[in-house]
Amino acid sequence: MSLKSIYQEVILDHNRKPRNYGSLDHPTHHAVGHNPLCGDRITLDLAMVDEHIEQIAFHGESCAICKASSSMMTAAVKGKTRQEAETLVNEFREMVVNGSDPASLDHLGRLKVLGGVRDLPTRVKCAILPWHTLHAAMNSVVAVSTETEEDNAAQLAVNNH
């Protein structure tokens, strides 16, 4: 099975049956993320206890890539510390935007399959939105958009690759 077909299968699976989809009754952290280019809008709830993500849920209207990335992200960070989650945010972003060496990303497990989105520059922000929203929620930022100056520079780097 080719990497491209695995990528498609994972996206379809997580789009049809997203993990941790919904909302939490009593989140300790919350953020809304928006990608105006695609129309993606997700809400992320976290219940953190002693710097650990005990519960996490997301919901909203988004494309298949954003929903799959959200689903995979929530599964990957559940039970992690804030620092471990922030490290994953940075590594995921580096993989999708800059195409990190796949050998250095083995610890990302199934998340590596989303690195294929780098070949679709117009969809990079779709994949990154949940990760920006997680970062925002953990840092008590209520709303975040993919249309920040930093993200536009990252997108230009991808488009010029």
Tab-separated table of N, CA and C in Angstrom:
chain	number	residue	atom	x	y	z
A	1	MET	N	0.845	-1.173	0.000
A	1	MET	CA	0.000	0.000	0.000
A	1	MET	C	0.895	1.242	0.000
A	2	SER	N	0.636	2.187	-0.876
A	2	SER	CA	1.458	3.390	-0.986
A	2	SER	C	1.159	4.357	0.153
A	3	LEU	N	2.110	5.258	0.404
A	3	LEU	CA	1.937	6.264	1.438
A	3	LEU	C	0.727	7.142	1.128
A	4	LYS	N	0.528	7.440	-0.157
A	4	LYS	CA	-0.609	8.277	-0.556
A	4	LYS	C	-1.936	7.592	-0.217
A	5	SER	N	-2.041	6.296	-0.462
A	5	SER	CA	-3.294	5.600	-0.154
A	5	SER	C	-3.494	5.467	1.358
A	6	ILE	N	-2.396	5.305	2.113
A	6	ILE	CA	-2.515	5.273	3.578
A	6	ILE	C	-3.002	6.625	4.072
A	7	TYR	N	-2.429	7.702	3.525
A	7	TYR	CA	-2.835	9.067	3.873
A	7	TYR	C	-4.338	9.242	3.632
A	8	GLN	N	-4.806	8.830	2.458
A	8	GLN	CA	-6.222	8.970	2.124
A	8	GLN	C	-7.099	8.141	3.059
A	9	GLU	N	-6.665	6.923	3.364
A	9	GLU	CA	-7.424	6.045	4.249
A	9	GLU	C	-7.557	6.626	5.644
A	10	VAL	N	-6.459	7.144	6.178
A	10	VAL	CA	-6.470	7.727	7.519
A	10	VAL	C	-7.381	8.955	7.557
A	11	ILE	N	-7.261	9.816	6.557
A	11	ILE	CA	-8.108	11.011	6.495
A	11	ILE	C	-9.582	10.596	6.470
A	12	LEU	N	-9.929	9.661	5.609
A	12	LEU	CA	-11.326	9.224	5.506
A	12	LEU	C	-11.823	8.587	6.798
A	13	ASP	N	-11.007	7.749	7.421
A	13	ASP	CA	-11.401	7.093	8.670
A	13	ASP	C	-11.682	8.115	9.770
A	14	HIS	N	-10.763	9.051	9.971
A	14	HIS	CA	-10.934	10.047	11.035
A	14	HIS	C	-12.015	11.071	10.684
A	15	ASN	N	-12.282	11.282	9.405
A	15	ASN	CA	-13.370	12.175	9.022
A	15	ASN	C	-14.722	11.514	9.297
A	16	ARG	N	-14.847	10.237	8.974
A	16	ARG	CA	-16.111	9.511	9.181
A	16	ARG	C	-16.376	9.216	10.652
A	17	LYS	N	-15.310	8.856	11.387
A	17	LYS	CA	-15.445	8.470	12.795
A	17	LYS	C	-14.436	9.236	13.646
A	18	PRO	N	-14.652	10.544	13.798
A	18	PRO	CA	-13.674	11.333	14.554
A	18	PRO	C	-13.628	10.907	16.024
A	19	ARG	N	-12.418	10.821	16.545
A	19	ARG	CA	-12.222	10.498	17.949
A	19	ARG	C	-12.363	11.771	18.768
A	20	ASN	N	-12.901	11.637	19.961
A	20	ASN	CA	-13.041	12.760	20.905
A	20	ASN	C	-13.879	13.910	20.335
A	21	TYR	N	-14.876	13.569	19.523
A	21	TYR	CA	-15.736	14.582	18.926
A	21	TYR	C	-16.852	14.919	19.916
A	22	GLY	N	-17.082	16.192	20.128
A	22	GLY	CA	-18.124	16.659	21.045
A	22	GLY	C	-17.588	17.809	21.878
A	23	SER	N	-18.143	17.969	23.054
A	23	SER	CA	-17.677	19.027	23.947
A	23	SER	C	-17.629	18.471	25.365
A	24	LEU	N	-16.905	19.164	26.217
A	24	LEU	CA	-16.801	18.772	27.617
A	24	LEU	C	-17.756	19.621	28.452
A	25	ASP	N	-18.345	19.014	29.473
A	25	ASP	CA	-19.266	19.750	30.339
A	25	ASP	C	-18.567	20.846	31.144
A	26	HIS	N	-17.371	20.562	31.620
A	26	HIS	CA	-16.663	21.521	32.476
A	26	HIS	C	-15.192	21.637	32.072
A	27	PRO	N	-14.934	22.236	30.908
A	27	PRO	CA	-13.532	22.365	30.491
A	27	PRO	C	-12.786	23.382	31.359
A	28	THR	N	-11.512	23.140	31.551
A	28	THR	CA	-10.679	24.118	32.249
A	28	THR	C	-10.060	25.092	31.248
A	29	HIS	N	-9.984	24.671	29.986
A	29	HIS	CA	-9.408	25.489	28.918
A	29	HIS	C	-10.282	25.320	27.676
A	30	HIS	N	-10.348	26.391	26.890
A	30	HIS	CA	-11.261	26.391	25.738
A	30	HIS	C	-10.719	27.374	24.701
A	31	ALA	N	-10.852	27.031	23.429
A	31	ALA	CA	-10.483	27.961	22.358
A	31	ALA	C	-11.276	27.618	21.104
A	32	VAL	N	-11.438	28.633	20.272
A	32	VAL	CA	-12.081	28.482	18.972
A	32	VAL	C	-11.043	28.827	17.920
A	33	GLY	N	-10.924	27.961	16.908
A	33	GLY	CA	-9.990	28.201	15.818
A	33	GLY	C	-10.743	28.376	14.514
A	34	HIS	N	-10.226	29.263	13.666
A	34	HIS	CA	-10.899	29.564	12.407
A	34	HIS	C	-9.879	29.667	11.278
A	35	ASN	N	-10.202	29.038	10.162
A	35	ASN	CA	-9.405	29.139	8.942
A	35	ASN	C	-10.292	29.803	7.894
A	36	PRO	N	-10.200	31.126	7.740
A	36	PRO	CA	-11.072	31.830	6.803
A	36	PRO	C	-10.906	31.396	5.349
A	37	LEU	N	-9.731	30.890	4.979
A	37	LEU	CA	-9.518	30.478	3.587
A	37	LEU	C	-10.367	29.271	3.216
A	38	CYS	N	-10.556	28.348	4.144
A	38	CYS	CA	-11.298	27.114	3.878
A	38	CYS	C	-12.699	27.138	4.502
A	39	GLY	N	-12.850	27.977	5.532
A	39	GLY	CA	-14.125	28.020	6.248
A	39	GLY	C	-14.149	27.126	7.474
A	40	ASP	N	-13.041	26.450	7.768
A	40	ASP	CA	-12.979	25.592	8.950
A	40	ASP	C	-13.160	26.431	10.210
A	41	ARG	N	-13.964	25.915	11.127
A	41	ARG	CA	-14.136	26.542	12.439
A	41	ARG	C	-14.305	25.414	13.439
A	42	ILE	N	-13.358	25.307	14.375
A	42	ILE	CA	-13.446	24.260	15.384
A	42	ILE	C	-13.402	24.866	16.779
A	43	THR	N	-14.037	24.171	17.691
A	43	THR	CA	-14.013	24.522	19.100
A	43	THR	C	-13.327	23.388	19.830
A	44	LEU	N	-12.397	23.733	20.698
A	44	LEU	CA	-11.621	22.739	21.429
A	44	LEU	C	-11.794	22.963	22.921
A	45	ASP	N	-12.128	21.897	23.639
A	45	ASP	CA	-12.257	21.931	25.092
A	45	ASP	C	-11.208	21.021	25.710
A	46	LEU	N	-10.592	21.487	26.790
A	46	LEU	CA	-9.618	20.690	27.534
A	46	LEU	C	-10.012	20.654	29.001
A	47	ALA	N	-9.784	19.541	29.630
A	47	ALA	CA	-9.869	19.443	31.086
A	47	ALA	C	-8.475	19.053	31.543
A	48	MET	N	-7.772	20.036	32.123
A	48	MET	CA	-6.399	19.795	32.569
A	48	MET	C	-6.365	19.669	34.084
A	49	VAL	N	-5.617	18.664	34.533
A	49	VAL	CA	-5.429	18.432	35.952
A	49	VAL	C	-3.930	18.295	36.188
A	50	ASP	N	-3.393	19.144	37.052
A	50	ASP	CA	-1.963	19.101	37.363
A	50	ASP	C	-1.100	19.087	36.101
A	51	GLU	N	-1.399	20.005	35.181
A	51	GLU	CA	-0.630	20.150	33.940
A	51	GLU	C	-0.744	18.959	32.983
A	52	HIS	N	-1.707	18.078	33.202
A	52	HIS	CA	-1.957	16.944	32.301
A	52	HIS	C	-3.297	17.143	31.605
A	53	ILE	N	-3.359	16.774	30.334
A	53	ILE	CA	-4.614	16.838	29.590
A	53	ILE	C	-5.376	15.552	29.904
A	54	GLU	N	-6.324	15.671	30.818
A	54	GLU	CA	-7.106	14.507	31.238
A	54	GLU	C	-8.214	14.190	30.236
A	55	GLN	N	-8.858	15.243	29.720
A	55	GLN	CA	-9.918	15.081	28.726
A	55	GLN	C	-9.751	16.152	27.663
A	56	ILE	N	-10.174	15.800	26.452
A	56	ILE	CA	-10.097	16.744	25.339
A	56	ILE	C	-11.208	16.390	24.359
A	57	ALA	N	-11.824	17.416	23.804
A	57	ALA	CA	-12.885	17.198	22.818
A	57	ALA	C	-12.901	18.374	21.846
A	58	PHE	N	-13.374	18.092	20.639
A	58	PHE	CA	-13.498	19.149	19.635
A	58	PHE	C	-14.816	18.972	18.901
A	59	HIS	N	-15.292	20.064	18.331
A	59	HIS	CA	-16.444	20.001	17.434
A	59	HIS	C	-16.405	21.233	16.533
A	60	GLY	N	-17.226	21.199	15.509
A	60	GLY	CA	-17.305	22.325	14.602
A	60	GLY	C	-17.562	21.883	13.181
A	61	GLU	N	-17.451	22.823	12.287
A	61	GLU	CA	-17.620	22.587	10.861
A	61	GLU	C	-16.252	22.711	10.214
A	62	SER	N	-15.827	21.636	9.555
A	62	SER	CA	-14.503	21.690	8.939
A	62	SER	C	-14.405	20.696	7.797
A	63	CYS	N	-13.377	20.879	6.994
A	63	CYS	CA	-13.112	19.958	5.899
A	63	CYS	C	-12.563	18.649	6.468
A	64	ALA	N	-12.437	17.641	5.617
A	64	ALA	CA	-11.991	16.316	6.055
A	64	ALA	C	-10.577	16.353	6.640
A	65	ILE	N	-9.689	17.141	6.057
A	65	ILE	CA	-8.316	17.204	6.558
A	65	ILE	C	-8.283	17.821	7.949
A	66	CYS	N	-9.016	18.891	8.159
A	66	CYS	CA	-9.051	19.538	9.465
A	66	CYS	C	-9.673	18.609	10.507
A	67	LYS	N	-10.757	17.942	10.149
A	67	LYS	CA	-11.415	17.039	11.095
A	67	LYS	C	-10.506	15.863	11.441
A	68	ALA	N	-9.831	15.301	10.441
A	68	ALA	CA	-8.920	14.188	10.690
A	68	ALA	C	-7.746	14.639	11.559
A	69	SER	N	-7.202	15.801	11.274
A	69	SER	CA	-6.095	16.321	12.068
A	69	SER	C	-6.545	16.566	13.506
A	70	SER	N	-7.752	17.111	13.680
A	70	SER	CA	-8.303	17.341	15.026
A	70	SER	C	-8.460	16.025	15.774
A	71	SER	N	-9.023	15.048	15.109
A	71	SER	CA	-9.251	13.740	15.707
A	71	SER	C	-7.938	13.092	16.130
A	72	MET	N	-6.972	13.090	15.230
A	72	MET	CA	-5.677	12.475	15.522
A	72	MET	C	-4.936	13.245	16.605
A	73	MET	N	-5.044	14.564	16.591
A	73	MET	CA	-4.391	15.388	17.599
A	73	MET	C	-4.948	15.087	18.981
A	74	THR	N	-6.278	15.042	19.096
A	74	THR	CA	-6.869	14.815	20.420
A	74	THR	C	-6.445	13.461	20.975
A	75	ALA	N	-6.378	12.455	20.106
A	75	ALA	CA	-5.940	11.129	20.556
A	75	ALA	C	-4.473	11.157	20.971
A	76	ALA	N	-3.659	11.933	20.264
A	76	ALA	CA	-2.222	11.975	20.539
A	76	ALA	C	-1.879	12.708	21.827
A	77	VAL	N	-2.645	13.737	22.182
A	77	VAL	CA	-2.269	14.553	23.347
A	77	VAL	C	-3.007	14.173	24.626
A	78	LYS	N	-4.043	13.390	24.513
A	78	LYS	CA	-4.798	12.983	25.704
A	78	LYS	C	-3.861	12.241	26.663
A	79	GLY	N	-3.809	12.710	27.914
A	79	GLY	CA	-2.945	12.106	28.920
A	79	GLY	C	-1.553	12.710	28.979
A	80	LYS	N	-1.218	13.554	28.007
A	80	LYS	CA	0.110	14.177	27.976
A	80	LYS	C	0.147	15.395	28.903
A	81	THR	N	1.363	15.796	29.258
A	81	THR	CA	1.542	17.035	30.003
A	81	THR	C	1.422	18.204	29.034
A	82	ARG	N	1.266	19.382	29.587
A	82	ARG	CA	1.220	20.597	28.763
A	82	ARG	C	2.494	20.693	27.920
A	83	GLN	N	3.655	20.443	28.537
A	83	GLN	CA	4.925	20.550	27.819
A	83	GLN	C	5.018	19.514	26.707
A	84	GLU	N	4.593	18.284	26.968
A	84	GLU	CA	4.610	17.245	25.931
A	84	GLU	C	3.698	17.625	24.766
A	85	ALA	N	2.536	18.192	25.100
A	85	ALA	CA	1.601	18.618	24.051
A	85	ALA	C	2.180	19.769	23.244
A	86	GLU	N	2.816	20.734	23.908
A	86	GLU	CA	3.431	21.863	23.192
A	86	GLU	C	4.541	21.366	22.263
A	87	THR	N	5.300	20.374	22.715
A	87	THR	CA	6.342	19.793	21.870
A	87	THR	C	5.726	19.162	20.623
A	88	LEU	N	4.618	18.425	20.799
A	88	LEU	CA	3.928	17.831	19.646
A	88	LEU	C	3.409	18.904	18.695
A	89	VAL	N	2.876	20.000	19.242
A	89	VAL	CA	2.398	21.108	18.400
A	89	VAL	C	3.538	21.592	17.511
A	90	ASN	N	4.691	21.838	18.112
A	90	ASN	CA	5.839	22.351	17.357
A	90	ASN	C	6.346	21.344	16.340
A	91	GLU	N	6.426	20.077	16.725
A	91	GLU	CA	6.919	19.051	15.806
A	91	GLU	C	5.952	18.823	14.647
A	92	PHE	N	4.648	18.836	14.934
A	92	PHE	CA	3.654	18.656	13.874
A	92	PHE	C	3.739	19.806	12.876
A	93	ARG	N	3.800	21.010	13.398
A	93	ARG	CA	3.896	22.192	12.537
A	93	ARG	C	5.156	22.124	11.671
A	94	GLU	N	6.272	21.758	12.280
A	94	GLU	CA	7.531	21.644	11.550
A	94	GLU	C	7.412	20.600	10.437
A	95	MET	N	6.776	19.478	10.741
A	95	MET	CA	6.614	18.411	9.750
A	95	MET	C	5.752	18.880	8.573
A	96	VAL	N	4.639	19.509	8.860
A	96	VAL	CA	3.686	19.891	7.816
A	96	VAL	C	4.169	21.096	7.015
A	97	VAL	N	4.783	22.046	7.675
A	97	VAL	CA	5.205	23.269	6.990
A	97	VAL	C	6.566	23.113	6.334
A	98	ASN	N	7.530	22.539	7.072
A	98	ASN	CA	8.906	22.514	6.576
A	98	ASN	C	9.380	21.147	6.107
A	99	GLY	N	8.565	20.123	6.280
A	99	GLY	CA	8.935	18.800	5.797
A	99	GLY	C	10.112	18.193	6.520
A	100	SER	N	10.019	18.109	7.841
A	100	SER	CA	11.084	17.502	8.639
A	100	SER	C	11.444	16.122	8.119
A	101	ASP	N	12.657	15.714	8.392
A	101	ASP	CA	13.150	14.396	8.004
A	101	ASP	C	12.269	13.320	8.643
A	102	PRO	N	11.611	12.468	7.838
A	102	PRO	CA	10.710	11.450	8.374
A	102	PRO	C	11.363	10.531	9.412
A	103	ALA	N	12.651	10.275	9.277
A	103	ALA	CA	13.345	9.400	10.229
A	103	ALA	C	13.365	10.010	11.633
A	104	SER	N	13.348	11.336	11.698
A	104	SER	CA	13.377	12.005	13.002
A	104	SER	C	11.989	12.110	13.625
A	105	LEU	N	10.969	11.612	12.930
A	105	LEU	CA	9.600	11.769	13.400
A	105	LEU	C	8.929	10.457	13.794
A	106	ASP	N	9.686	9.386	13.931
A	106	ASP	CA	9.090	8.090	14.251
A	106	ASP	C	8.228	8.129	15.508
A	107	HIS	N	8.620	8.958	16.465
A	107	HIS	CA	7.854	9.052	17.709
A	107	HIS	C	6.460	9.662	17.500
A	108	LEU	N	6.207	10.260	16.340
A	108	LEU	CA	4.884	10.834	16.065
A	108	LEU	C	3.864	9.771	15.670
A	109	GLY	N	4.331	8.556	15.402
A	109	GLY	CA	3.420	7.468	15.062
A	109	GLY	C	2.555	7.795	13.862
A	110	ARG	N	1.248	7.563	14.010
A	110	ARG	CA	0.312	7.756	12.892
A	110	ARG	C	0.193	9.209	12.450
A	111	LEU	N	0.584	10.141	13.308
A	111	LEU	CA	0.526	11.549	12.918
A	111	LEU	C	1.403	11.824	11.695
A	112	LYS	N	2.433	10.996	11.501
A	112	LYS	CA	3.343	11.187	10.368
A	112	LYS	C	2.608	11.154	9.038
A	113	VAL	N	1.530	10.397	8.965
A	113	VAL	CA	0.808	10.277	7.695
A	113	VAL	C	0.259	11.644	7.260
A	114	LEU	N	-0.017	12.538	8.208
A	114	LEU	CA	-0.515	13.864	7.850
A	114	LEU	C	0.573	14.753	7.255
A	115	GLY	N	1.815	14.313	7.312
A	115	GLY	CA	2.889	15.056	6.665
A	115	GLY	C	2.674	15.163	5.168
A	116	GLY	N	1.887	14.257	4.605
A	116	GLY	CA	1.570	14.289	3.183
A	116	GLY	C	0.822	15.530	2.754
A	117	VAL	N	0.205	16.226	3.695
A	117	VAL	CA	-0.536	17.439	3.360
A	117	VAL	C	0.423	18.540	2.872
A	118	ARG	N	1.685	18.413	3.196
A	118	ARG	CA	2.674	19.392	2.748
A	118	ARG	C	2.702	19.489	1.222
A	119	ASP	N	2.353	18.399	0.556
A	119	ASP	CA	2.318	18.391	-0.910
A	119	ASP	C	1.082	19.093	-1.463
A	120	LEU	N	0.196	19.529	-0.589
A	120	LEU	CA	-1.023	20.248	-0.975
A	120	LEU	C	-1.016	21.601	-0.256
A	121	PRO	N	-0.225	22.559	-0.724
A	121	PRO	CA	-0.026	23.816	0.009
A	121	PRO	C	-1.306	24.531	0.433
A	122	THR	N	-2.352	24.419	-0.356
A	122	THR	CA	-3.593	25.104	0.014
A	122	THR	C	-4.287	24.432	1.197
A	123	ARG	N	-3.866	23.216	1.569
A	123	ARG	CA	-4.508	22.485	2.665
A	123	ARG	C	-3.677	22.451	3.943
A	124	VAL	N	-2.480	23.029	3.908
A	124	VAL	CA	-1.609	23.018	5.090
A	124	VAL	C	-2.309	23.661	6.282
A	125	LYS	N	-2.954	24.794	6.054
A	125	LYS	CA	-3.626	25.487	7.163
A	125	LYS	C	-4.789	24.673	7.719
A	126	CYS	N	-5.401	23.853	6.883
A	126	CYS	CA	-6.482	22.977	7.354
A	126	CYS	C	-5.943	21.986	8.384
A	127	ALA	N	-4.775	21.440	8.106
A	127	ALA	CA	-4.162	20.451	9.005
A	127	ALA	C	-3.612	21.098	10.270
A	128	ILE	N	-3.131	22.320	10.160
A	128	ILE	CA	-2.496	22.992	11.294
A	128	ILE	C	-3.512	23.631	12.247
A	129	LEU	N	-4.695	23.991	11.761
A	129	LEU	CA	-5.666	24.706	12.585
A	129	LEU	C	-5.909	24.050	13.955
A	130	PRO	N	-6.170	22.743	14.041
A	130	PRO	CA	-6.415	22.160	15.373
A	130	PRO	C	-5.223	22.324	16.320
A	131	TRP	N	-4.028	22.260	15.779
A	131	TRP	CA	-2.820	22.371	16.594
A	131	TRP	C	-2.645	23.794	17.109
A	132	HIS	N	-2.949	24.788	16.274
A	132	HIS	CA	-2.928	26.188	16.729
A	132	HIS	C	-3.985	26.396	17.812
A	133	THR	N	-5.126	25.761	17.613
A	133	THR	CA	-6.219	25.922	18.575
A	133	THR	C	-5.852	25.278	19.909
A	134	LEU	N	-5.193	24.131	19.881
A	134	LEU	CA	-4.712	23.495	21.103
A	134	LEU	C	-3.727	24.407	21.823
A	135	HIS	N	-2.765	24.938	21.089
A	135	HIS	CA	-1.776	25.847	21.674
A	135	HIS	C	-2.486	27.044	22.319
A	136	ALA	N	-3.455	27.607	21.604
A	136	ALA	CA	-4.206	28.749	22.138
A	136	ALA	C	-4.936	28.364	23.421
A	137	ALA	N	-5.638	27.240	23.410
A	137	ALA	CA	-6.394	26.817	24.590
A	137	ALA	C	-5.482	26.621	25.798
A	138	MET	N	-4.362	25.966	25.601
A	138	MET	CA	-3.446	25.723	26.719
A	138	MET	C	-2.847	27.011	27.266
A	139	ASN	N	-2.858	28.059	26.456
A	139	ASN	CA	-2.296	29.342	26.870
A	139	ASN	C	-3.371	30.394	27.112
A	140	SER	N	-4.598	29.936	27.344
A	140	SER	CA	-5.732	30.796	27.701
A	140	SER	C	-6.037	31.869	26.668
A	141	VAL	N	-5.822	31.547	25.388
A	141	VAL	CA	-6.215	32.427	24.289
A	141	VAL	C	-7.534	31.859	23.767
A	142	VAL	N	-8.569	32.684	23.734
A	142	VAL	CA	-9.914	32.198	23.445
A	142	VAL	C	-10.156	31.925	21.967
A	143	ALA	N	-9.504	32.688	21.092
A	143	ALA	CA	-9.746	32.526	19.650
A	143	ALA	C	-8.433	32.660	18.898
A	144	VAL	N	-8.324	31.891	17.810
A	144	VAL	CA	-7.129	31.914	16.985
A	144	VAL	C	-7.548	31.733	15.530
A	145	SER	N	-6.762	32.317	14.639
A	145	SER	CA	-7.024	32.206	13.214
A	145	SER	C	-5.755	31.766	12.500
A	146	THR	N	-5.910	31.090	11.392
A	146	THR	CA	-4.741	30.719	10.592
A	146	THR	C	-4.183	31.920	9.855
A	147	GLU	N	-4.874	33.029	9.868
A	147	GLU	CA	-4.439	34.205	9.115
A	147	GLU	C	-3.657	35.179	9.985
A	148	THR	N	-2.605	34.681	10.622
A	148	THR	CA	-1.703	35.541	11.369
A	148	THR	C	-0.477	35.795	10.513
A	149	GLU	N	0.279	36.776	10.879
A	149	GLU	CA	1.477	37.116	10.110
A	149	GLU	C	2.447	35.933	10.059
A	150	GLU	N	2.627	35.234	11.186
A	150	GLU	CA	3.540	34.090	11.251
A	150	GLU	C	3.087	32.986	10.299
A	151	ASP	N	1.781	32.712	10.270
A	151	ASP	CA	1.283	31.647	9.411
A	151	ASP	C	1.362	32.017	7.940
A	152	ASN	N	1.161	33.271	7.628
A	152	ASN	CA	1.287	33.684	6.235
A	152	ASN	C	2.720	33.516	5.749
A	153	ALA	N	3.698	33.803	6.617
A	153	ALA	CA	5.103	33.602	6.249
A	153	ALA	C	5.385	32.117	6.057
A	154	ALA	N	4.838	31.285	6.921
A	154	ALA	CA	5.024	29.832	6.798
A	154	ALA	C	4.395	29.326	5.508
A	155	GLN	N	3.226	29.834	5.163
A	155	GLN	CA	2.550	29.403	3.951
A	155	GLN	C	3.344	29.819	2.719
A	156	LEU	N	3.934	31.018	2.754
A	156	LEU	CA	4.762	31.450	1.629
A	156	LEU	C	5.963	30.531	1.467
A	157	ALA	N	6.549	30.106	2.577
A	157	ALA	CA	7.695	29.192	2.515
A	157	ALA	C	7.283	27.888	1.866
A	158	VAL	N	6.087	27.390	2.205
A	158	VAL	CA	5.595	26.137	1.614
A	158	VAL	C	5.347	26.338	0.131
A	159	ASN	N	4.716	27.432	-0.243
A	159	ASN	CA	4.390	27.674	-1.641
A	159	ASN	C	5.629	27.889	-2.492
A	160	ASN	N	6.692	28.398	-1.891
A	160	ASN	CA	7.922	28.664	-2.646
A	160	ASN	C	8.867	27.471	-2.646
A	161	HIS	N	8.481	26.390	-2.007
A	161	HIS	CA	9.342	25.202	-1.932
A	161	HIS	C	9.420	24.503	-3.273
